[in-house]
Tab-separated table of C-alpha atoms in Angstrom:
chain	number	residue	atom	x	y	z
A	30	MET	CA	-30.079	-6.501	18.141
A	31	ARG	CA	-29.582	-6.942	21.931
A	32	ALA	CA	-26.470	-7.077	24.336
A	33	SER	CA	-25.549	-6.533	28.290
A	34	VAL	CA	-22.608	-4.271	26.888
A	35	SER	CA	-22.543	-2.162	23.669
A	36	ILE	CA	-19.486	-1.187	22.564
A	37	VAL	CA	-18.825	1.633	19.988
A	38	GLY	CA	-15.068	1.549	18.710
A	39	GLY	CA	-13.610	-1.096	16.885
A	40	GLY	CA	-10.278	0.002	18.093
A	41	ILE	CA	-7.908	-0.994	20.600
A	42	SER	CA	-9.427	0.598	23.687
A	43	GLY	CA	-12.987	-0.986	22.124
A	44	ILE	CA	-11.680	-4.370	21.683
A	45	CYS	CA	-9.779	-4.676	24.933
A	46	ILE	CA	-12.995	-3.670	26.907
A	47	ALA	CA	-15.221	-6.573	24.972
A	48	TYR	CA	-12.184	-8.719	25.992
A	49	TYR	CA	-12.120	-7.901	29.580
A	50	LEU	CA	-15.566	-8.247	29.842
A	51	THR	CA	-15.350	-11.630	28.959
A	52	GLU	CA	-12.783	-12.388	31.530
A	53	LEU	CA	-15.131	-10.836	33.903
A	54	GLY	CA	-18.012	-13.504	32.640
A	55	ILE	CA	-19.919	-11.059	30.450
A	56	LYS	CA	-20.308	-12.590	27.313
A	57	ASP	CA	-23.131	-10.714	25.575
A	58	VAL	CA	-21.178	-8.205	24.232
A	59	ILE	CA	-21.457	-6.182	20.963
A	60	VAL	CA	-18.952	-4.178	19.607
A	61	VAL	CA	-19.739	-1.587	16.185
A	62	GLU	CA	-16.958	-0.006	14.266
A	63	LYS	CA	-18.105	2.753	11.661
A	64	GLY	CA	-15.228	1.577	9.597
A	65	TYR	CA	-12.721	-1.719	9.550
A	66	LEU	CA	-11.109	-2.669	13.024
A	67	GLY	CA	-8.295	-0.501	13.816
A	68	SER	CA	-9.203	2.206	11.208
A	69	GLY	CA	-9.295	5.074	13.701
A	70	SER	CA	-6.111	5.902	15.536
A	71	THR	CA	-5.004	2.232	16.543
A	72	PHE	CA	-3.394	1.729	13.112
A	73	ARG	CA	-1.992	4.406	12.332
A	74	CYS	CA	-0.396	5.100	16.079
A	75	ALA	CA	3.453	5.178	16.728
A	76	THR	CA	3.400	1.618	18.436
A	77	GLY	CA	5.540	2.227	21.690
A	78	ILE	CA	4.455	1.362	25.068
A	79	ARG	CA	5.929	2.856	28.005
A	80	ALA	CA	5.277	3.278	31.753
A	81	SER	CA	7.481	6.388	32.065
A	82	PHE	CA	5.323	9.806	32.316
A	83	THR	CA	5.532	12.556	34.556
A	84	THR	CA	2.131	11.656	36.849
A	85	GLU	CA	1.556	8.994	39.253
A	86	GLU	CA	-1.628	8.420	37.575
A	87	HIS	CA	-0.262	7.543	34.245
A	88	ILE	CA	3.136	5.839	35.578
A	89	VAL	CA	0.641	3.327	37.663
A	90	LEU	CA	-1.824	2.721	34.966
A	91	MET	CA	0.645	1.751	32.080
A	92	LYS	CA	3.025	-0.005	34.821
A	93	ASN	CA	-0.169	-2.426	34.832
A	94	SER	CA	-0.593	-2.183	31.159
A	95	ILE	CA	2.735	-3.101	30.036
A	96	GLU	CA	2.276	-6.247	32.170
A	97	MET	CA	-0.339	-7.065	30.649
A	98	TRP	CA	0.708	-6.405	27.219
A	99	LYS	CA	3.200	-9.320	27.957
A	100	GLU	CA	0.504	-11.724	29.216
A	101	LEU	CA	-1.902	-10.659	25.983
A	102	SER	CA	1.278	-11.186	23.428
A	103	GLU	CA	2.194	-14.589	25.538
A	104	SER	CA	-1.393	-16.033	25.293
A	105	TYR	CA	-2.077	-14.938	21.816
A	106	GLY	CA	0.832	-15.426	19.759
A	107	PHE	CA	1.481	-11.783	18.751
A	108	TYR	CA	4.651	-9.436	18.926
A	109	TYR	CA	5.567	-7.296	21.769
A	110	LEU	CA	9.029	-6.626	22.415
A	111	ARG	CA	10.101	-4.518	25.623
A	112	GLY	CA	13.098	-2.771	23.754
A	113	GLY	CA	13.265	0.354	25.558
A	114	TYR	CA	12.678	4.104	25.350
A	115	LEU	CA	15.988	6.229	24.751
A	116	TRP	CA	15.083	9.982	25.276
A	117	LEU	CA	17.942	11.872	23.710
A	118	LEU	CA	18.580	15.324	26.142
A	119	SER	CA	19.817	18.162	24.252
A	120	ARG	CA	19.242	21.286	26.706
A	121	GLU	CA	20.567	21.826	30.206
A	122	SER	CA	16.926	22.799	31.331
A	123	ASP	CA	15.814	19.373	30.003
A	124	VAL	CA	18.758	17.141	32.220
A	125	GLU	CA	17.322	18.879	35.221
A	126	ALA	CA	13.863	18.152	34.720
A	127	PHE	CA	14.874	14.513	33.529
A	128	LYS	CA	16.703	14.023	36.790
A	129	LYS	CA	13.795	14.833	38.448
A	130	TYR	CA	11.891	12.516	36.800
A	131	VAL	CA	13.598	9.590	37.055
A	132	GLU	CA	13.718	9.933	41.006
A	133	PHE	CA	9.895	9.856	40.471
A	134	HIS	CA	9.605	7.183	38.239
A	135	HIS	CA	12.146	5.283	40.887
A	136	SER	CA	9.112	5.804	43.616
A	137	LEU	CA	6.896	4.258	41.521
A	138	GLY	CA	9.116	1.646	40.340
A	139	VAL	CA	9.564	2.549	36.466
A	140	PRO	CA	13.674	1.903	36.407
A	141	THR	CA	14.397	4.580	34.093
A	142	ARG	CA	18.440	6.043	34.291
A	143	LEU	CA	20.839	8.300	32.826
A	144	LEU	CA	23.281	6.361	30.409
A	145	SER	CA	26.611	7.031	29.361
A	146	GLN	CA	27.341	7.416	25.525
A	147	ASP	CA	29.280	4.403	25.680
A	148	GLU	CA	25.865	2.482	26.761
A	149	ILE	CA	23.743	4.413	23.935
A	150	ARG	CA	25.927	3.677	21.470
A	151	ASN	CA	25.570	-0.036	22.307
A	152	LEU	CA	21.824	0.090	22.274
A	153	VAL	CA	22.046	1.878	18.897
A	154	PRO	CA	25.001	1.369	16.602
A	155	GLY	CA	26.578	4.090	15.081
A	156	ILE	CA	24.278	7.095	16.309
A	157	ARG	CA	25.819	10.386	16.318
A	158	LEU	CA	25.633	11.900	20.102
A	159	SER	CA	27.406	15.416	19.452
A	160	ASN	CA	24.645	17.213	20.125
A	161	VAL	CA	23.819	15.236	23.304
A	162	LEU	CA	24.084	16.267	26.934
A	163	ALA	CA	22.426	13.397	28.360
A	164	SER	CA	20.023	10.469	27.504
A	165	ILE	CA	17.340	8.573	29.700
A	166	TYR	CA	16.504	4.618	29.118
A	167	ASP	CA	13.734	3.120	30.258
A	168	PRO	CA	14.235	-0.676	29.891
A	169	LEU	CA	10.391	-1.494	30.625
A	170	ALA	CA	9.133	0.535	27.692
A	171	GLY	CA	8.961	-1.430	24.463
A	172	LYS	CA	6.384	-1.852	21.079
A	173	ALA	CA	3.522	-3.998	19.902
A	174	CYS	CA	2.346	-4.490	16.448
A	175	PRO	CA	-1.009	-2.884	16.218
A	176	PHE	CA	-2.398	-4.937	13.633
A	177	GLU	CA	-1.191	-7.850	15.016
A	178	ALA	CA	-2.392	-7.232	18.400
A	179	LEU	CA	-5.734	-5.737	17.561
A	180	HIS	CA	-6.744	-9.144	15.313
A	181	ALA	CA	-5.723	-11.177	17.773
A	182	ILE	CA	-7.284	-10.405	20.852
A	183	ALA	CA	-10.355	-9.530	18.496
A	184	ARG	CA	-10.360	-13.066	17.228
A	185	GLU	CA	-10.351	-14.532	21.149
A	186	CYS	CA	-13.024	-12.017	21.555
A	187	LYS	CA	-15.001	-13.881	19.012
A	188	LYS	CA	-14.291	-16.932	19.995
A	189	ARG	CA	-15.437	-16.182	23.461
A	190	GLY	CA	-19.152	-15.190	22.004
A	191	VAL	CA	-18.382	-11.190	21.116
A	192	LYS	CA	-20.305	-9.946	18.039
A	193	ILE	CA	-18.393	-7.368	16.203
A	194	TYR	CA	-19.975	-5.241	13.493
A	195	THR	CA	-17.672	-3.463	11.505
A	196	GLN	CA	-19.090	-0.933	8.783
A	197	THR	CA	-21.457	-0.150	11.088
A	198	GLU	CA	-22.082	3.497	12.807
A	199	ALA	CA	-23.127	4.523	15.917
A	200	THR	CA	-25.493	7.692	15.162
A	201	ARG	CA	-27.045	8.012	18.757
A	202	ILE	CA	-27.265	7.072	22.275
A	203	LEU	CA	-30.563	5.942	23.386
A	204	ILE	CA	-31.757	7.119	26.953
A	205	LYS	CA	-34.972	6.583	28.792
A	206	ASN	CA	-35.425	8.290	32.232
A	207	ASN	CA	-31.848	9.379	32.647
A	208	ARG	CA	-30.852	5.673	31.958
A	209	VAL	CA	-28.723	4.319	28.837
A	210	ILE	CA	-31.103	1.849	26.641
A	211	GLY	CA	-28.910	0.855	24.036
A	212	ILE	CA	-27.534	2.970	20.827
A	213	GLU	CA	-28.931	3.494	17.110
A	214	THR	CA	-26.993	2.700	14.551
A	215	SER	CA	-26.801	2.527	10.859
A	216	ARG	CA	-27.622	-0.578	10.658
A	217	GLY	CA	-31.024	-0.459	13.135
A	218	SER	CA	-30.636	0.043	17.288
A	219	ILE	CA	-28.969	-2.366	19.572
A	220	GLU	CA	-30.789	-2.512	22.940
A	221	ALA	CA	-28.534	-2.489	25.937
A	222	GLU	CA	-28.110	-2.154	29.517
A	223	ASN	CA	-24.803	-0.820	29.500
A	224	VAL	CA	-23.197	1.705	26.145
A	225	VAL	CA	-19.286	2.402	26.374
A	226	ILE	CA	-18.366	5.037	23.681
A	227	ALA	CA	-15.028	4.614	22.792
A	228	ALA	CA	-14.792	6.244	19.589
A	229	GLY	CA	-11.610	8.258	19.587
A	230	TYR	CA	-12.764	12.015	18.489
A	231	GLY	CA	-16.316	10.322	17.241
A	232	THR	CA	-16.797	9.845	21.373
A	233	LYS	CA	-17.792	13.919	21.484
A	234	SER	CA	-20.420	14.188	18.934
A	235	LEU	CA	-21.918	10.821	20.327
A	236	MET	CA	-21.888	11.930	23.790
A	237	LYS	CA	-23.554	15.125	22.360
A	238	THR	CA	-26.400	13.232	22.022
A	239	ALA	CA	-26.889	12.254	25.594
A	240	GLY	CA	-26.626	15.872	26.196
A	241	ILE	CA	-23.032	15.704	27.704
A	242	ASN	CA	-20.104	18.034	26.558
A	243	ILE	CA	-16.538	16.688	26.650
A	244	PRO	CA	-13.941	18.895	25.834
A	245	LEU	CA	-11.670	16.848	23.253
A	246	GLU	CA	-9.716	18.312	20.716
A	247	ASN	CA	-8.701	16.363	17.434
A	248	VAL	CA	-5.098	17.366	16.823
A	249	PRO	CA	-3.468	15.844	13.119
A	250	HIS	CA	-0.391	13.842	13.730
A	251	HIS	CA	2.300	13.109	10.616
A	252	ALA	CA	4.143	10.022	10.810
A	253	LEU	CA	6.219	7.872	8.085
A	254	VAL	CA	7.854	4.794	7.544
A	255	THR	CA	10.431	3.416	5.254
A	256	GLU	CA	11.376	0.473	3.531
A	257	ARG	CA	12.320	-2.575	5.785
A	258	PHE	CA	15.904	-3.087	7.242
A	259	LYS	CA	17.066	-6.175	9.333
A	260	GLU	CA	16.505	-5.183	13.471
A	261	THR	CA	19.174	-2.539	13.476
A	262	PHE	CA	18.145	-1.085	17.314
A	263	LYS	CA	15.581	-2.126	19.531
A	264	PRO	CA	14.182	0.999	21.269
A	265	LEU	CA	12.084	3.958	20.416
A	266	ILE	CA	14.410	6.883	20.464
A	267	ILE	CA	12.712	10.235	21.310
A	268	ASP	CA	14.802	13.670	20.554
A	269	TRP	CA	13.202	15.632	23.106
A	270	SER	CA	14.218	19.096	22.194
A	271	THR	CA	11.931	18.797	19.255
A	272	GLY	CA	9.497	15.897	19.771
A	273	ALA	CA	10.447	13.551	17.578
A	274	TYR	CA	10.454	9.703	17.985
A	275	ILE	CA	11.649	6.792	15.496
A	276	VAL	CA	11.426	3.506	16.105
A	277	GLN	CA	11.890	-0.043	14.106
A	278	THR	CA	8.907	-2.160	13.434
A	279	LYS	CA	8.533	-5.689	13.761
A	280	ASP	CA	8.538	-5.989	9.631
A	281	GLY	CA	11.928	-3.664	9.949
A	282	ASN	CA	10.553	-0.506	8.920
A	283	PHE	CA	11.870	2.633	10.444
A	284	LEU	CA	8.687	4.454	11.955
A	285	MET	CA	9.344	8.075	12.715
A	286	GLY	CA	7.300	11.475	13.415
A	287	THR	CA	7.057	14.867	14.908
A	288	GLU	CA	5.707	17.718	16.502
A	289	ILE	CA	4.497	20.087	13.980
A	290	GLU	CA	1.969	22.974	14.705
A	291	GLU	CA	-1.404	22.062	13.986
A	292	GLU	CA	-4.840	23.664	13.969
A	293	PRO	CA	-7.033	21.271	16.080
A	294	ASN	CA	-10.000	19.496	14.773
A	295	ILE	CA	-9.772	20.133	10.972
A	296	PRO	CA	-9.330	17.006	8.400
A	297	PRO	CA	-5.597	16.579	8.187
A	298	THR	CA	-3.913	17.587	5.312
A	299	VAL	CA	-0.247	15.968	3.948
A	300	ARG	CA	2.366	19.004	4.731
A	301	ILE	CA	5.027	19.681	2.381
A	302	ASP	CA	7.170	20.749	5.190
A	303	PHE	CA	6.822	17.371	7.093
A	304	ILE	CA	9.337	15.176	5.534
A	305	PRO	CA	11.798	17.557	5.448
A	306	ARG	CA	11.458	18.646	8.816
A	307	ILE	CA	11.938	14.817	10.439
A	308	ALA	CA	14.579	13.499	7.749
A	309	LYS	CA	16.522	16.389	9.094
A	310	ILE	CA	16.205	15.642	12.401
A	311	TRP	CA	17.116	11.636	12.527
A	312	ILE	CA	19.840	12.106	9.822
A	313	GLN	CA	22.061	14.195	12.201
A	314	TYR	CA	21.485	11.235	14.641
A	315	LEU	CA	21.629	8.413	12.220
A	316	PRO	CA	23.311	9.629	9.171
A	317	TRP	CA	22.684	6.306	7.164
A	318	LEU	CA	19.118	7.257	7.562
A	319	ARG	CA	19.960	9.662	3.842
A	320	GLU	CA	20.084	6.578	1.763
A	321	VAL	CA	16.957	4.827	3.190
A	322	ARG	CA	13.921	5.356	0.892
A	323	VAL	CA	10.508	6.599	2.478
A	324	LEU	CA	7.968	4.474	1.485
A	325	ARG	CA	4.449	6.263	2.898
A	326	TYR	CA	3.916	9.183	5.213
A	327	TRP	CA	0.276	9.155	6.537
A	328	THR	CA	-1.555	11.237	8.887
A	329	GLY	CA	-3.570	10.481	12.555
A	330	TYR	CA	-4.863	12.252	15.234
A	331	TYR	CA	-4.269	12.954	19.299
A	332	VAL	CA	-7.513	13.298	20.783
A	333	MET	CA	-6.416	15.526	23.445
A	334	SER	CA	-8.069	15.965	26.913
A	335	PRO	CA	-7.577	19.221	28.366
A	336	ASP	CA	-4.933	17.454	30.922
A	337	ARG	CA	-3.525	14.727	28.329
A	338	HIS	CA	-5.039	12.086	30.296
A	339	PRO	CA	-7.517	9.821	29.149
A	340	ILE	CA	-11.474	10.282	30.260
A	341	TYR	CA	-12.693	6.874	31.887
A	342	GLY	CA	-15.450	5.447	33.475
A	343	PRO	CA	-19.151	6.317	34.435
A	344	VAL	CA	-20.777	9.638	33.649
A	345	ASP	CA	-22.895	10.967	36.978
A	346	GLU	CA	-25.905	12.063	34.256
A	347	ILE	CA	-26.803	8.866	32.802
A	348	GLU	CA	-26.728	5.199	34.241
A	349	GLY	CA	-25.011	2.783	32.363
A	350	LEU	CA	-22.882	4.950	30.382
A	351	TYR	CA	-19.097	4.698	30.192
A	352	ILE	CA	-16.440	6.702	28.259
A	353	ALA	CA	-13.530	5.529	27.398
A	354	ALA	CA	-11.327	8.396	25.404
A	355	GLY	CA	-9.101	11.455	24.968
A	356	TYR	CA	-5.660	9.294	25.274
A	357	SER	CA	-3.797	12.107	24.018
A	358	GLY	CA	-1.613	10.250	21.749
A	359	HIS	CA	-1.454	7.306	24.417
A	360	GLY	CA	-4.493	5.050	23.632
A	361	PHE	CA	-2.933	1.968	22.022
A	362	MET	CA	-0.313	1.525	24.885
A	363	MET	CA	-3.251	2.086	27.313
A	364	GLY	CA	-5.801	-0.625	25.831
A	365	PRO	CA	-5.069	-3.768	27.773
A	366	ILE	CA	-5.594	-1.313	31.012
A	367	THR	CA	-8.191	0.584	29.776
A	368	GLY	CA	-10.361	-2.586	28.554
A	369	LYS	CA	-9.981	-4.025	32.046
A	370	LEU	CA	-10.564	-0.866	34.323
A	371	ILE	CA	-13.975	0.013	32.059
A	372	ALA	CA	-14.908	-3.927	32.451
A	373	GLU	CA	-14.438	-3.635	36.202
A	374	TRP	CA	-16.787	-0.210	36.415
A	375	ILE	CA	-19.393	-1.971	34.497
A	376	VAL	CA	-19.228	-5.388	36.573
A	377	ASP	CA	-17.985	-4.418	40.020
A	378	GLY	CA	-18.884	-0.626	40.213
A	379	LYS	CA	-15.435	1.015	40.367
A	380	PRO	CA	-11.855	-0.202	39.112
A	381	SER	CA	-9.317	-1.973	41.203
A	382	ILE	CA	-6.878	0.511	40.797
A	383	PRO	CA	-7.696	3.488	42.839
A	384	GLN	CA	-5.678	6.187	40.575
A	385	ALA	CA	-7.764	5.401	37.909
A	386	MET	CA	-10.857	6.788	40.211
A	387	ARG	CA	-9.486	10.503	39.246
A	388	LEU	CA	-9.505	10.080	35.537
A	389	THR	CA	-13.575	10.509	35.419
A	390	LEU	CA	-15.324	13.356	33.550
A	391	ARG	CA	-16.195	14.687	37.056
A	392	ARG	CA	-12.468	15.996	37.220
A	393	ILE	CA	-12.880	18.238	34.367
A	394	LYS	CA	-15.851	19.443	35.487
A	395	GLU	CA	-14.351	20.065	39.167
A	396	GLY	CA	-10.952	21.659	37.365
A	397	LYS	CA	-9.165	18.999	39.247
A	398	LEU	CA	-6.969	18.196	36.238
A	399	ILE	CA	-3.868	16.159	36.711
A	400	HIS	CA	-1.180	17.033	33.764
A	401	GLU	CA	0.957	15.451	31.743
A	402	LEU	CA	4.257	16.773	30.610
A	403	ALA	CA	5.746	14.011	28.299
A	404	VAL	CA	3.489	13.880	25.145
A	405	ILE	CA	5.782	13.456	21.986
A	406	GLY	CA	5.548	13.073	18.568
B	26	MET	CA	0.544	-43.182	-14.318
B	27	GLY	CA	1.786	-39.607	-16.289
B	28	ARG	CA	3.789	-37.304	-13.992
B	29	GLU	CA	2.024	-35.124	-11.533
B	30	VAL	CA	1.869	-32.133	-12.912
B	31	LYS	CA	4.164	-29.215	-10.550
B	32	LYS	CA	1.781	-26.333	-9.125
B	33	HIS	CA	3.827	-23.242	-9.209
B	34	PRO	CA	2.409	-20.470	-6.651
B	35	ILE	CA	0.819	-17.498	-8.150
B	36	ILE	CA	2.489	-14.612	-7.160
B	37	ILE	CA	0.391	-11.602	-6.463
B	38	CYS	CA	2.749	-9.065	-4.030
B	39	ARG	CA	6.095	-9.478	-5.689
B	40	CYS	CA	7.652	-6.780	-2.612
B	41	GLU	CA	6.249	-9.132	0.022
B	42	ASP	CA	6.180	-12.288	-1.996
B	43	ILE	CA	2.478	-13.310	-1.437
B	44	THR	CA	0.680	-15.547	-3.221
B	45	LEU	CA	-2.857	-16.306	-4.351
B	46	ASP	CA	-3.171	-19.236	-2.264
B	47	ASP	CA	-2.076	-16.500	0.580
B	48	VAL	CA	-5.022	-14.042	-0.047
B	49	GLU	CA	-7.652	-16.554	-0.669
B	50	LYS	CA	-6.911	-18.478	2.363
B	51	ALA	CA	-7.114	-15.001	4.396
B	52	ILE	CA	-9.944	-14.056	2.751
B	53	GLU	CA	-11.333	-17.344	4.043
B	54	ASN	CA	-9.731	-16.691	7.379
B	55	GLY	CA	-12.594	-13.454	7.630
B	56	TYR	CA	-10.491	-10.775	6.223
B	57	THR	CA	-12.999	-9.458	3.596
B	58	ASP	CA	-12.075	-5.770	3.240
B	59	LEU	CA	-8.966	-4.506	1.466
B	60	GLU	CA	-7.675	-2.638	4.213
B	61	SER	CA	-7.397	-5.749	6.541
B	62	LEU	CA	-6.080	-7.994	3.870
B	63	LYS	CA	-3.397	-5.430	3.237
B	64	ARG	CA	-2.275	-5.279	6.911
B	65	VAL	CA	-2.649	-9.173	7.102
B	66	LEU	CA	-0.709	-10.236	4.746
B	67	ARG	CA	1.517	-6.899	4.387
B	68	ILE	CA	0.001	-6.955	0.536
B	69	GLY	CA	0.598	-3.483	-1.288
B	70	MET	CA	2.735	-2.574	2.017
B	71	GLY	CA	6.146	-2.617	-0.214
B	72	PRO	CA	8.175	-0.556	-2.052
B	73	CYS	CA	5.609	-0.645	-5.011
B	74	GLN	CA	3.290	0.682	-2.691
B	75	GLY	CA	0.459	-1.422	-4.257
B	76	ARG	CA	0.513	-0.513	-7.843
B	77	THR	CA	1.191	-3.941	-9.308
B	78	CYS	CA	-0.798	-5.845	-6.627
B	79	ILE	CA	-3.537	-4.173	-5.055
B	80	PRO	CA	-5.603	-4.058	-8.420
B	81	LEU	CA	-5.240	-8.086	-8.814
B	82	LEU	CA	-6.241	-7.917	-5.001
B	83	VAL	CA	-9.450	-5.903	-5.790
B	84	ARG	CA	-10.285	-8.189	-8.341
B	85	ILE	CA	-9.688	-10.968	-6.223
B	86	LEU	CA	-11.762	-10.302	-3.472
B	87	ALA	CA	-14.386	-8.605	-5.467
B	88	ARG	CA	-14.620	-11.619	-7.815
B	89	LYS	CA	-15.149	-13.700	-4.080
B	90	LEU	CA	-17.335	-11.547	-2.455
B	91	LYS	CA	-19.401	-11.058	-6.068
B	92	LYS	CA	-19.229	-7.691	-6.037
B	93	LYS	CA	-18.123	-5.281	-8.436
B	94	PRO	CA	-14.587	-3.928	-7.982
B	95	GLU	CA	-16.073	-0.234	-7.313
B	96	GLU	CA	-17.839	-1.512	-4.859
B	97	LEU	CA	-15.077	-2.319	-2.281
B	98	LEU	CA	-13.366	0.672	-0.428
B	99	ILE	CA	-9.716	1.183	-2.251
B	100	PRO	CA	-6.880	2.249	0.037
B	101	ILE	CA	-5.652	5.443	0.020
B	102	ILE	CA	-2.320	6.278	-2.107
B	103	ARG	CA	-0.154	7.524	0.957
B	104	PRO	CA	2.818	10.123	-0.409
B	105	PRO	CA	5.768	10.244	-2.012
B	106	LEU	CA	4.135	8.078	-4.478
B	107	VAL	CA	7.489	6.409	-5.272
B	108	PRO	CA	9.974	5.508	-2.723
B	109	LEU	CA	12.198	8.090	-2.450
B	110	SER	CA	15.996	8.908	0.132
B	111	LEU	CA	15.274	11.067	2.920
B	112	LYS	CA	18.551	12.828	1.688
B	113	LEU	CA	16.267	14.075	-1.305
B	114	PHE	CA	14.257	16.192	1.060
B	115	ILE	CA	16.931	17.938	2.827
B	116	GLY	CA	18.574	20.090	0.292
B	117	GLY	CA	22.014	20.554	-0.061
B	118	GLU	CA	23.610	20.479	3.355
B	119	SER	CA	25.621	17.782	4.612
B	120	ASP	CA	25.069	16.022	7.811
B	121	GLU	CA	28.840	16.651	8.045
B	122	SER	CA	27.851	20.343	8.754
């Protein structure tokens, strides 16, 4: 097998990279996925999409991604809703910090704002706000259905000639004279002029086969869904003091998660303390949740980079080798912009958004870290 | 001519109202693993959490792919094993407190 670009990872990143390569005229693309499409982080994620971050890099990239989510969902008919994000603040120090973030968001065109209690109650009927000092609303933020989105974009990729091989594990990056020549997989090798590793935490071990060390940590996260209800509220709600979130999915289930101390890089286990913790947090705001039944609780990972930004683009040591990993919990929402930037890097030699240039592996080697503070869940 | 016999749909997943026809169409559309079928059809994602429908789905897919059921990757069963109200997890405290 051969291709001009071979992509490792059939999640939202890998599939979007393939899609935007076809947009730039590259059609002989092969994607390999070790499980089924979306089986890594994409289908485990909390489905939220926002630009209300704390760094210029994240905000600019995510604003672009949000526009692309809209276009993609309209073109390929999958669920995407700008239902907003609602940040509930219950500590004085957080209110002060968020007032500064709001100013910063405005300077970059993200229309976040403080809400009155009446406005919150209009967005989330029946919410109890006794602990809430202030709340910030991001109307540009929203949510999508990972299953629908990934399959819709993958279907379009296939239509355009992209080959997608599932149950096919990449085991080694093949290199000759400091140039990538392909990948070795569980189903034989694939020759390729360019290789993109978009394999979540698996990116670390694969890059090691090319002699490159990537500082990624795999941190288990926990989430649950309840039974389905008709649409009750649109925004994804965040309790900032505990890092908990709740969102109603397209199908009507309430999906929620919260921060919980975890050892990185170990297989996740079911935690007996997770459901009580998350139940207490959200019942306090939404008392009717007491009677709502939990259907299932699962784990996923945040693949953390040292500064909570993705590691993007080419590596200095090996020509033709690209990385797209380490989103630190934001890989789904960044999917479209990841796809566009990496495709541009491969085809044009550089991305069209200058802020992306600051997110290569070089920043970590040179110690130029850009710290994101708003990581939740 | 005799009366046409009305063909009733065969329900595979009662929670999400998925018929045999839906399953066969999804398989024909290229969803040939249980995890993808589950998500595309939402089969097994309702209150029964797949107790009735997943074993049926396994058999249908195995037959279509001419494989043994045990060769297919069976979706993981997630806790809690039966749907439980959130109030059962928060002890005796009341939300009024």
